[in-house]
Coordinates of C-alpha atoms and ligand atoms in Angstrom, one line a residue:
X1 CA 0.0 0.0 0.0
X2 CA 3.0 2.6 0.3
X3 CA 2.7 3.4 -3.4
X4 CA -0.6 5.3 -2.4
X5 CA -1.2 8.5 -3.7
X6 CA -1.3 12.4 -1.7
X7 CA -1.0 11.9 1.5
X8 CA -3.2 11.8 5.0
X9 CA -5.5 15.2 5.6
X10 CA -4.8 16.9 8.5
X11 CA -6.4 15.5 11.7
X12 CA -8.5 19.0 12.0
X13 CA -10.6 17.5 9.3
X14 CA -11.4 15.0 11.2
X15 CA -13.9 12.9 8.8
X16 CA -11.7 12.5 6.1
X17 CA -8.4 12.1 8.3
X18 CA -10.8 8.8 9.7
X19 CA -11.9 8.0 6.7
X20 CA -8.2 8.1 4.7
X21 CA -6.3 6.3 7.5
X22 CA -8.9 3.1 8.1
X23 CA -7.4 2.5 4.2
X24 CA -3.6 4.0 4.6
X25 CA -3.2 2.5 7.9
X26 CA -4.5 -1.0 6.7
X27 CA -7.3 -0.7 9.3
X28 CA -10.4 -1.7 7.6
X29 CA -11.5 -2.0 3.4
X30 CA -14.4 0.2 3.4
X31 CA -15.5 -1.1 -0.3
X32 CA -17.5 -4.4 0.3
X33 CA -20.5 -4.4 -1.5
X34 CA -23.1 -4.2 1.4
X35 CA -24.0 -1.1 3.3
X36 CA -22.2 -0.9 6.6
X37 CA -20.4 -4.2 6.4
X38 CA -16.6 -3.7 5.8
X39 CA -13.2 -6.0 6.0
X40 CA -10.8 -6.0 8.2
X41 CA -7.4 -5.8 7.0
X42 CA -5.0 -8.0 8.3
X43 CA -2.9 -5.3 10.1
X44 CA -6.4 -3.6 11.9
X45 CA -7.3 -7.2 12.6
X46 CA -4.1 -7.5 14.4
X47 CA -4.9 -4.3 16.4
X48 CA -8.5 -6.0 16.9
X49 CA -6.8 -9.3 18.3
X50 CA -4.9 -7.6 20.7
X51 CA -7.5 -4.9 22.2
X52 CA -9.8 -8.1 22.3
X53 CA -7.1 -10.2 24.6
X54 CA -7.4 -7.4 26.9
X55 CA -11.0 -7.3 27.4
X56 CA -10.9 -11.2 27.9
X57 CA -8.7 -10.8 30.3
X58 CA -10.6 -8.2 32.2
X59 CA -13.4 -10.2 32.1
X60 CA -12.0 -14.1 31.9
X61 CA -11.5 -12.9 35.9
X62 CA -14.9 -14.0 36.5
X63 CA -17.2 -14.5 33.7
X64 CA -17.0 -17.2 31.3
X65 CA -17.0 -17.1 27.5
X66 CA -19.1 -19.1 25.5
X67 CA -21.2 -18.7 22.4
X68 CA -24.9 -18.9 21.4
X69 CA -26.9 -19.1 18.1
X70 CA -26.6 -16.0 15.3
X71 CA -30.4 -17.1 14.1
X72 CA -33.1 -16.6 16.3
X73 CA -37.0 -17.5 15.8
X74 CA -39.6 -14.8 15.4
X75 CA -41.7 -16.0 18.7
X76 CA -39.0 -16.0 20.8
X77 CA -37.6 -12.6 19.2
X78 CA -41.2 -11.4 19.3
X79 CA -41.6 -11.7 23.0
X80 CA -38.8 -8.8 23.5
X81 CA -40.8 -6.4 20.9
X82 CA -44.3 -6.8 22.5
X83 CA -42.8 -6.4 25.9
X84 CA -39.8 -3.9 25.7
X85 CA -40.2 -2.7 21.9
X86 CA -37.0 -2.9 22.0
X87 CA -35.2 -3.7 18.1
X88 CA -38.3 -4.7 15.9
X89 CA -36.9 -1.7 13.7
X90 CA -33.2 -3.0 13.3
X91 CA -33.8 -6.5 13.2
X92 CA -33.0 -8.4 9.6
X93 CA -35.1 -11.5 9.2
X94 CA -34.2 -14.8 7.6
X95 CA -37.4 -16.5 5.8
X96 CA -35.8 -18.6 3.3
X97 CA -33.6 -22.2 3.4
X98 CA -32.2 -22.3 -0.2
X99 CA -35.6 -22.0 -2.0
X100 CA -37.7 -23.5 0.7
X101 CA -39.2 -20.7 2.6
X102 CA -39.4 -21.2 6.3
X103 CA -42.4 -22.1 8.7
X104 CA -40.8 -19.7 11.4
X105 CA -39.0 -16.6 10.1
X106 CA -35.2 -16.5 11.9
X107 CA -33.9 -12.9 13.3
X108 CA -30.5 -12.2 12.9
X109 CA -29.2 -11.0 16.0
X110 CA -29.6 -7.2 17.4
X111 CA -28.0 -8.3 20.5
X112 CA -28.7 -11.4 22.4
X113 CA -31.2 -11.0 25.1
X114 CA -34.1 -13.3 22.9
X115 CA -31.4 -16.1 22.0
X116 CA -30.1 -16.1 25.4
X117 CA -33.0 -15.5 27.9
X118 CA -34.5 -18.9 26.7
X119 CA -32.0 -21.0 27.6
X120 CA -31.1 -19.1 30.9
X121 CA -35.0 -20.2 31.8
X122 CA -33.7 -23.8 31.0
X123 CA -30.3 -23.3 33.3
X124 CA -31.5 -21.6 36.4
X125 CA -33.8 -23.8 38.8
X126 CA -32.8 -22.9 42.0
X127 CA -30.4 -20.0 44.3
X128 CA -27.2 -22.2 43.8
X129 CA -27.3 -21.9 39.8
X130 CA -26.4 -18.1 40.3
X131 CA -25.0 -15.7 39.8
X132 CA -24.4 -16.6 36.2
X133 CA -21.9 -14.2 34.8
X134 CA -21.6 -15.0 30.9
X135 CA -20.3 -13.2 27.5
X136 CA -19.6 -13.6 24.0
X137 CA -17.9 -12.0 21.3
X138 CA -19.9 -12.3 18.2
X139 CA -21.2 -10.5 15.0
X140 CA -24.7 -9.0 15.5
X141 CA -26.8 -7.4 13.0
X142 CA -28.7 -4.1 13.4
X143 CA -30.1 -2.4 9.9
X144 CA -28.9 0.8 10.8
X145 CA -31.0 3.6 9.4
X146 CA -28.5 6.5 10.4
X147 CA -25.4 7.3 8.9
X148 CA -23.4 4.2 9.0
X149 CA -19.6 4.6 9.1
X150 CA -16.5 2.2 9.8
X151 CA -15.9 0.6 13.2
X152 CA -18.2 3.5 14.2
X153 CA -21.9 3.2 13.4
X154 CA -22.3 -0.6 11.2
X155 CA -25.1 -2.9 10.1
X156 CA -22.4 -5.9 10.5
X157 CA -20.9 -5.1 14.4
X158 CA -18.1 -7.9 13.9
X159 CA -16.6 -7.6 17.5
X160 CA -19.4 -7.2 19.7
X161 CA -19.0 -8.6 23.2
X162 CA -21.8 -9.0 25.2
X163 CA -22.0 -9.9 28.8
X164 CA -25.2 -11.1 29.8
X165 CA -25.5 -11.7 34.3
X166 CA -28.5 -13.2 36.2
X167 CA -28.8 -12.6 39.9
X168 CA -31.0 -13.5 43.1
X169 CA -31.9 -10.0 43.9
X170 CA -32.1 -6.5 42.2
X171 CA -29.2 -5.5 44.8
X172 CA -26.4 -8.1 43.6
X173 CA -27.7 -6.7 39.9
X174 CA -26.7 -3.6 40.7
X175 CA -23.0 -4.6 42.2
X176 CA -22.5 -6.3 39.4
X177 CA -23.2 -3.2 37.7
X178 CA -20.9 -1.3 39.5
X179 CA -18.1 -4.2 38.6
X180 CA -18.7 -3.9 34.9
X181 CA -18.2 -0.1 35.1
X182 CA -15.1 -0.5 37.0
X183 CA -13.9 -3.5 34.7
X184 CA -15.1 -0.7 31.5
X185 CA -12.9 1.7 33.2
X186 CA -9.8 -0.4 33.4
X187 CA -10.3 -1.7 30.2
X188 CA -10.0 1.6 28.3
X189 CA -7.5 2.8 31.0
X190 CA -5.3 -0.2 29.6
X191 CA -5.8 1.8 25.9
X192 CA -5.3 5.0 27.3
X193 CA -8.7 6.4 26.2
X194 CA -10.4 8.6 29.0
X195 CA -13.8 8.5 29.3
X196 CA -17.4 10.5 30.9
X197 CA -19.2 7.3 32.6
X198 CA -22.5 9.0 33.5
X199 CA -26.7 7.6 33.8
X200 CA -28.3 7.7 30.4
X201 CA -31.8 10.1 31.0
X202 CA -34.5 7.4 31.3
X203 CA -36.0 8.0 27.7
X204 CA -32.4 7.1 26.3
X205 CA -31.7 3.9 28.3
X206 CA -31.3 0.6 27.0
X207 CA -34.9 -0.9 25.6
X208 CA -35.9 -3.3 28.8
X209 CA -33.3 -1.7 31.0
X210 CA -34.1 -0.4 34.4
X211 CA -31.2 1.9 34.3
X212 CA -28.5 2.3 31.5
X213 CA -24.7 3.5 32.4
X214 CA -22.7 5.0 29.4
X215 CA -18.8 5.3 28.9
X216 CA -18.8 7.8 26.1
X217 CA -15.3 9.6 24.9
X218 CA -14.7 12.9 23.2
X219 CA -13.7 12.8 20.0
X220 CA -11.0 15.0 17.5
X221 CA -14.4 17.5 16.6
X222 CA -15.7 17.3 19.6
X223 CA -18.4 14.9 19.3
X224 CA -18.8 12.3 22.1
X225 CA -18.8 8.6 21.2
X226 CA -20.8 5.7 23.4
X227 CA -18.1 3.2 23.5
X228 CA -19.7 0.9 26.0
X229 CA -22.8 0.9 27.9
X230 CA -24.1 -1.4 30.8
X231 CA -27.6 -1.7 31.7
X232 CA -29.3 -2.9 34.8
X233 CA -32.5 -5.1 33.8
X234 CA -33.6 -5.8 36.4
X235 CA -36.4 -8.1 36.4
X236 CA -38.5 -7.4 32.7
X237 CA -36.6 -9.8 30.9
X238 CA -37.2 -12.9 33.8
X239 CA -40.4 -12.3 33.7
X240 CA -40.8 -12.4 30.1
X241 CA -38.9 -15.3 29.5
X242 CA -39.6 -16.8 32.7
X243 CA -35.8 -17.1 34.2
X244 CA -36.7 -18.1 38.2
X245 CA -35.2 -19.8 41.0
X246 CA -36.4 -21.4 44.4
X247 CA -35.2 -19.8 47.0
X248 CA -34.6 -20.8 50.0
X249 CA -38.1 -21.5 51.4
X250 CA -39.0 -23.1 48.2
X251 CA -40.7 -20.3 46.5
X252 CA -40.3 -19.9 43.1
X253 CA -38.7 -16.2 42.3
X254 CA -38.1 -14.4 39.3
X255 CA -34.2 -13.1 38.4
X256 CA -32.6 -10.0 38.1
X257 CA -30.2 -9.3 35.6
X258 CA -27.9 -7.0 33.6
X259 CA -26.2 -6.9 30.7
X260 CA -22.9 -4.8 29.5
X261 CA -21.9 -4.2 25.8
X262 CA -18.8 -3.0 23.7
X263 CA -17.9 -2.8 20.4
X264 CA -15.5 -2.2 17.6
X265 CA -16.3 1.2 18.6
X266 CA -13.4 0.9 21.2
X267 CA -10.8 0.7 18.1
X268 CA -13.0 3.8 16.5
X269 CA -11.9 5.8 19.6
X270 CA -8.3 4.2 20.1
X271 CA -7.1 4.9 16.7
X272 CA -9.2 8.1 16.9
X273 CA -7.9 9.5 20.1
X274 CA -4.1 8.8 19.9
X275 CA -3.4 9.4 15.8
X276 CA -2.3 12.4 14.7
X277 CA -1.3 14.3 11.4
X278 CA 1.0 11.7 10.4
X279 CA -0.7 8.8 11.4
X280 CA -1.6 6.2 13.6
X281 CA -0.2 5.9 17.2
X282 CA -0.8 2.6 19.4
X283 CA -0.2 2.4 23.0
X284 CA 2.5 -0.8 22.5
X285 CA 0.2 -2.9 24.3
X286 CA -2.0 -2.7 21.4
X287 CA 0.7 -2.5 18.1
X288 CA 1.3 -5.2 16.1
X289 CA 3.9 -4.6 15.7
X290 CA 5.8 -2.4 18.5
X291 CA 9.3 -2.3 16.9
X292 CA 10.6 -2.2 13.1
X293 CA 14.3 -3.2 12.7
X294 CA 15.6 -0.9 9.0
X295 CA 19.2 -2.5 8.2
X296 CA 20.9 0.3 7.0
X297 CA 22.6 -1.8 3.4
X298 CA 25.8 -0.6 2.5
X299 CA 27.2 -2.7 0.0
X300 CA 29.7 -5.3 0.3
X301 CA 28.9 -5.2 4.1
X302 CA 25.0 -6.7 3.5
X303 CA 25.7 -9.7 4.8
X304 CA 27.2 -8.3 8.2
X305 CA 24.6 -5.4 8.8
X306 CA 21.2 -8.6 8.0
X307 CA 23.5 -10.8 10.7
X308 CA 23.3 -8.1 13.4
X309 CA 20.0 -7.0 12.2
X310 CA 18.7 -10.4 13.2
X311 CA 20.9 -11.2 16.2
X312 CA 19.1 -7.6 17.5
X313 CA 15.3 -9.2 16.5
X314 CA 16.4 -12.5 18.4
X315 CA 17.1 -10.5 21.2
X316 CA 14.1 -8.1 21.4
X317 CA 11.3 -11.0 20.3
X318 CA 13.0 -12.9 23.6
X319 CA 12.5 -9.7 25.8
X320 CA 8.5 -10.1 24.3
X321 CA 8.4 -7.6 21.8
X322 CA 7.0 -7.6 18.2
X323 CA 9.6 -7.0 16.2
X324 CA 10.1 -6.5 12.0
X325 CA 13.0 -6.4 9.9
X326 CA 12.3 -4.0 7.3
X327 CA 14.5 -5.9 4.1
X328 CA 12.1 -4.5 1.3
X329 CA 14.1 -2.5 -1.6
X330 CA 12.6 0.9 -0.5
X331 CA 14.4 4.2 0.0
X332 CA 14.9 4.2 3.8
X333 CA 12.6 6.8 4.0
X334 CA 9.6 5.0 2.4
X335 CA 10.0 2.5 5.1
X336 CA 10.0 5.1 8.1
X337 CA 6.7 6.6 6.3
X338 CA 5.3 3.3 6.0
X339 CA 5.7 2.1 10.1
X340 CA 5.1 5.6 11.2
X341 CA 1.2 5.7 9.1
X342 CA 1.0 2.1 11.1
X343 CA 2.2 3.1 14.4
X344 CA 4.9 1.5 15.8
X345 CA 6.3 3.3 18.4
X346 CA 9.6 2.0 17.8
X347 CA 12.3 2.5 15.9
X348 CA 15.8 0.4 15.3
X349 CA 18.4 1.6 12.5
X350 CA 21.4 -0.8 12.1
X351 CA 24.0 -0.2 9.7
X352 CA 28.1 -1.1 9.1
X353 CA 29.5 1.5 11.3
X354 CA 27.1 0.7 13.8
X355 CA 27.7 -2.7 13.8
X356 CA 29.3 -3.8 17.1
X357 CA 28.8 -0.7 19.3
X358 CA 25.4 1.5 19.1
X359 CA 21.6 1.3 17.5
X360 CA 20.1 4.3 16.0
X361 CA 17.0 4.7 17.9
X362 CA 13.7 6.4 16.7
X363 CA 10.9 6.9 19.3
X364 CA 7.0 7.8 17.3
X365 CA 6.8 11.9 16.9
X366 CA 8.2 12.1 20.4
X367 CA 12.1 11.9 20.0
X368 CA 14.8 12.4 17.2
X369 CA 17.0 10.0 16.6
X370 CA 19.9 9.2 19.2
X371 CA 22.1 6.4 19.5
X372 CA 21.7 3.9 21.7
X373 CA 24.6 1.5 23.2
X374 CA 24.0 -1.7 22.2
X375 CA 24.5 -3.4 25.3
X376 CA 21.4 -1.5 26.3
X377 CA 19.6 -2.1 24.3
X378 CA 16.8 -3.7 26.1
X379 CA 16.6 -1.3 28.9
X380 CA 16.6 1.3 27.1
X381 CA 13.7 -0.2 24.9
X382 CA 11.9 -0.8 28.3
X383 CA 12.1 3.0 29.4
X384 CA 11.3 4.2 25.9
X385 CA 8.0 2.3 25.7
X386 CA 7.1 3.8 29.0
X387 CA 8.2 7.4 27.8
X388 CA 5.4 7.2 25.0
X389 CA 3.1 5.6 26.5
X390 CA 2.6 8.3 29.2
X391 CA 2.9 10.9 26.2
X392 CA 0.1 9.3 24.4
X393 CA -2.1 9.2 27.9
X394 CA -0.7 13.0 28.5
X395 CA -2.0 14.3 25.3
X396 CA -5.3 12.4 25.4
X397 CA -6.2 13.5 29.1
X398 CA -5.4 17.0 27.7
X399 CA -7.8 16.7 25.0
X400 CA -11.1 15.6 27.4
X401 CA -10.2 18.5 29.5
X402 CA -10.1 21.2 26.6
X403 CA -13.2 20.0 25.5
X404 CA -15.4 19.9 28.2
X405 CA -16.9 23.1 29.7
X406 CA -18.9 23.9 32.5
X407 CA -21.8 25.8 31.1
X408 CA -23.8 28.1 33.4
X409 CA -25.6 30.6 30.7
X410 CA -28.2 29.2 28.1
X411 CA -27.2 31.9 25.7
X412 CA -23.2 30.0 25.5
X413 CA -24.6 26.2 25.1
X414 CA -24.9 26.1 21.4
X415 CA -21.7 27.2 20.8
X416 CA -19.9 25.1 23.6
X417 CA -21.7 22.0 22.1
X418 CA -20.3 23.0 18.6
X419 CA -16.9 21.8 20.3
X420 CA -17.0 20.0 22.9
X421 CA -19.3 19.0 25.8
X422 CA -21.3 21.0 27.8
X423 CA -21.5 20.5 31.2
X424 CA -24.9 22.5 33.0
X425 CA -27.1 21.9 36.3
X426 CA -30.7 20.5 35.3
X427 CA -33.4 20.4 37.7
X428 CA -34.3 17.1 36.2
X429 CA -37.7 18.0 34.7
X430 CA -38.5 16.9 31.4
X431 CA -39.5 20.1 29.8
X432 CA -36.1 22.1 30.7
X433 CA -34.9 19.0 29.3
X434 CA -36.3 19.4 25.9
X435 CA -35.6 23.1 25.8
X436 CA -31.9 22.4 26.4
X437 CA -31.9 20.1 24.0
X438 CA -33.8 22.6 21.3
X439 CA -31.3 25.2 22.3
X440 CA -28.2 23.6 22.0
X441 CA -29.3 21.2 18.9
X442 CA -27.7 18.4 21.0
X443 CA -28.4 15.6 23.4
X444 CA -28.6 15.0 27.2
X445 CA -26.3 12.8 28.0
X446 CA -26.3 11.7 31.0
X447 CA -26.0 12.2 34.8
X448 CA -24.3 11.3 38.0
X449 CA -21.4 11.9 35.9
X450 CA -18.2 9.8 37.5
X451 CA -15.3 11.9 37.1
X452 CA -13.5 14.7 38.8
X453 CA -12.8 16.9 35.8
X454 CA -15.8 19.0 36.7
X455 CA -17.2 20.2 40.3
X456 CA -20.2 17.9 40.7
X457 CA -21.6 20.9 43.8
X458 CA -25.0 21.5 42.4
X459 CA -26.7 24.5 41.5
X460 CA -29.4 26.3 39.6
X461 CA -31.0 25.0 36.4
X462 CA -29.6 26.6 33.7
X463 CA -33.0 26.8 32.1
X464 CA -35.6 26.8 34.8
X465 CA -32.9 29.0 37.7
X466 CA -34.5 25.6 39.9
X467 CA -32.1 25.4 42.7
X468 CA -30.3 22.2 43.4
X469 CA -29.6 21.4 39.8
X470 CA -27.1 18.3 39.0
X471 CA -24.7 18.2 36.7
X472 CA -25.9 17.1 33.4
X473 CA -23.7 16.3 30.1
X474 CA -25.2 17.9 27.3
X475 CA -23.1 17.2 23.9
X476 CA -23.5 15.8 19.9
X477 CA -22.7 12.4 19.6
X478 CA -22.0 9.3 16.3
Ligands
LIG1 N1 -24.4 0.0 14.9 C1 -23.4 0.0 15.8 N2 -22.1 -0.1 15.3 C2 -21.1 -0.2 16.2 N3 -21.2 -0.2 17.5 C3 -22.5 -0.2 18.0 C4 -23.6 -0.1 17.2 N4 -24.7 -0.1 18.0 C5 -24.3 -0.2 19.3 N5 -23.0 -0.2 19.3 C6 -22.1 -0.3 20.5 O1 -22.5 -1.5 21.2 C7 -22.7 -1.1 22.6 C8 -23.8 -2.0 23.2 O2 -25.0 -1.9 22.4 S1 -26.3 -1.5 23.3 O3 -27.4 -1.5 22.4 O4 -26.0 -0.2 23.9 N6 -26.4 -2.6 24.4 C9 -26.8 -3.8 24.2 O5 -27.0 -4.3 23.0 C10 -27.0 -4.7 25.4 N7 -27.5 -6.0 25.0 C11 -25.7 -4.9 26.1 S2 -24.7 -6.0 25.3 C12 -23.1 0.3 22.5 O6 -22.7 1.0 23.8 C13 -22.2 0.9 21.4 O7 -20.9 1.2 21.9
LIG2 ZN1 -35.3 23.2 35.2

């Protein structure tokens, strides 16, 4: 892909710096044939593979993963969307086998409450079958009627995980709750992505859902992005599936339960969060590949240069890094273009006169280039990696704070949304509600907001002057 023409817009425009770097950073092929279903490249499905492993290792803690059927029948599907109208709009349908049509139309998964809730009916019977604490990490299928986008907004969500928790009492729901947020919170910690956890308003919670918990981010323009949400059921799905257990006196009781979604929308805000004008950067955790090797060739000396290049890539790949030798026939500076569009934080030029005593290192937009002694060459590696890692957080935790702004005046809201997110007091009535959502042509988004980037003291409805306000994220989101 190097030979690609012009080269990456500026980051300030924002939509076409996404849009041109999912393609020149080998993230996703935007041109399958089917509205909002794309392919992963390789090199994105590497970045996928990795920021996966860390959320099933967050959550292999205490759940297990397991897998249940894409294809689920209308009845079952149907109970959800006479009960909790929940996805009868999204859902695709499946009527034919080959040219048979089907005696019971099949739903292609929104999300899996109406495949799973029938067989949890079949697996609890009594107290000591719970809690059950269970996810997957499947494709689901929502026809998306808003603008659909890559990794962002899809028809096909390739990498959604799905946790799905049944519990004695409403109480032990809501711990769990709190231990998804917390597990949420470490998880995008690990990528180095703050985040605004707050309460979704009640008419924007999940379809079903007692209560629904966001984790949104700010993105480049501004706009926030719902990059995980976990919702307390409580007991509306039991009782329309029927999930109960004896207790302890025999009695037969319905469950409550939760359930806690992310998606490829995590790798939307990574790559989104920590690229800049020249492209990607990965927290190493997350980089394919987290150090390129470029043998500097000088003739007659190739064959000296390639045997310390590789002696160096033994040595890092044993000290558990990724490592790549560079050996393509490019201009030196084709390959640097090339890992910095992808990258890797790292980078190792070895030529003749270097051979025995010093490494040419190259740290991602952060450092120039300074020689490194050989022999510490793993140390030095170690403390590098560290270095750039806190610059990525740095910058990011920089960016949520420029862009979110207490707002106390009606008159300033549009203009704060138009960059960032507005923070205001709401009295919690519905009608200021509306009206700050008419005047600022954006959305409430939620409450109870958990972070300590804004006083949470409360005070007097920005729209109403009602005292005793709380603080209320107001913002444009995907
Ligand atoms: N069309 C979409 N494309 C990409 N990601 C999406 C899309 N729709 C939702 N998501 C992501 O998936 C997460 C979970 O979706 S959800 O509808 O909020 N919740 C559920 O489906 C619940 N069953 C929890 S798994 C959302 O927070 C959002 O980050
Ligand atoms: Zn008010």
């Amino acid at each position: 892909m190097e030979e690609q023409e012009g080269t990456l817009p500026q980051k300030a425009d924002f939509s076409s710096w996404y849009n041109d770097i999912l393609w020149r950073a080998e993230i996703m092929d935007v041109r399958y044939p089917v509205k909002g279903l794309y392919v992963w490249f390789p090199f994105g499905f590497g970045i996928r593979k990795r920021v996966y492993g860390i959320l099933r290792e967050l959550l292999d803690r205490d759940h297990e993963e397991t897998l249940f059927p894409l294809l689920i029948p209308e009845p079952e599907f149907m109970k959800e969307a006479e009960h909790i109208k929940g996805f009868e709009n999204e859902v695709y349908w499946v009527t034919h086998g080959g040219t048979t049509p089907l005696d019971v139309k099949l739903a292609l998964r929104p999300t899996s409450e109406t495949a799973i809730y029938p067989m949890y009916a079949l697996w609890v019977r009594s107290h000591a079958d719970l809690p059950i604490k269970v996810y997957q990490i499947v494709n689901t299928f929502r026809y998306e009627t808003k603008h659909t986008r890559p990794l962002i907004r899809l028809r096909e969500i390739t990498s959604f995980k799905e946790a799905h928790t049944v519990h004695a009492t409403w109480d032990e729901a809501e711990s769990q709750v709190e231990d998804a947020i917390a597990r949420y919170q470490e998880f995008y910690d690990r990528l180095n992505i703050p985040v605004l956890i707050s309460k979704r308003p009640d008419w924007d919670k999940f379809p079903g859902a007692d209560y629904t918990i966001a984790v949104d981010t700010i993105m480049p323009d501004g706009r926030t992005l719902q990059i995980g949400t976990v919702h307390h059921l409580g007991d509306h799905f039991s009782k329309t599936f029927s999930i109960q257990y004896e207790d302890t006196k025999g009695e037969q009781q319905y469950c409550h339960q939760t359930c806690y979604g992310i998606s490829e929308r995590s790798i939307a805000a990574l790559i989104s969060m920590h690229g800049d004008d020249l492209g990607l950067m990965l927290p190493p955790e997350v980089a394919p590949v987290q150090i390129v090797i470029v043998p500097v060739i000088m003739k007659k000396r190739e064959e000296e240069v390639m045997q310390a290049a590789t002696q160096l890539e033994a040595e890092l790949q044993n000290a558990g890094y990724r490592v790549k030798i560079d050996t393509r026939d490019l201009r030196p500076g084709a390959k640097y273009y090339y890992w910095e569009m992808r990258g890797v934080p790292l980078r190792l030029e070895i030529g003749p006169r270097d051979l025995d005593n010093s490494v040419v290192m190259s740290v991602l937009r952060t450092g120039g280039k300074e020689p490194l002694p050989r022999a510490d060459i793993i140390s030095e590696v170690n403390r590098k990696m560290k270095e750039y890692t806190n610059v990525l957080l740095e910058h990011a935790q920089a960016h949520i704070q420029n862009h979110l702004f207490m707002v106390h005046e009606e008159s300033e809201l549009s203009n704060t949304v138009s960059k960032g997110v507005a923070a205001v007091h709401w009295c919690g009535n519905r009608e200021c509600a509306d009206r700050i959502e008419e005047i600022s042509d954006a959305s409430i988004l939620g409450t109870e907001v958990r972070t300590d980037l804004i006083d949470q003291k409360r005070g007097n409805c920005i729209i109403c002057g009602k005292p005793d306000g709380i603080v209320t994220l107001v913002g444009r989101s995907y």
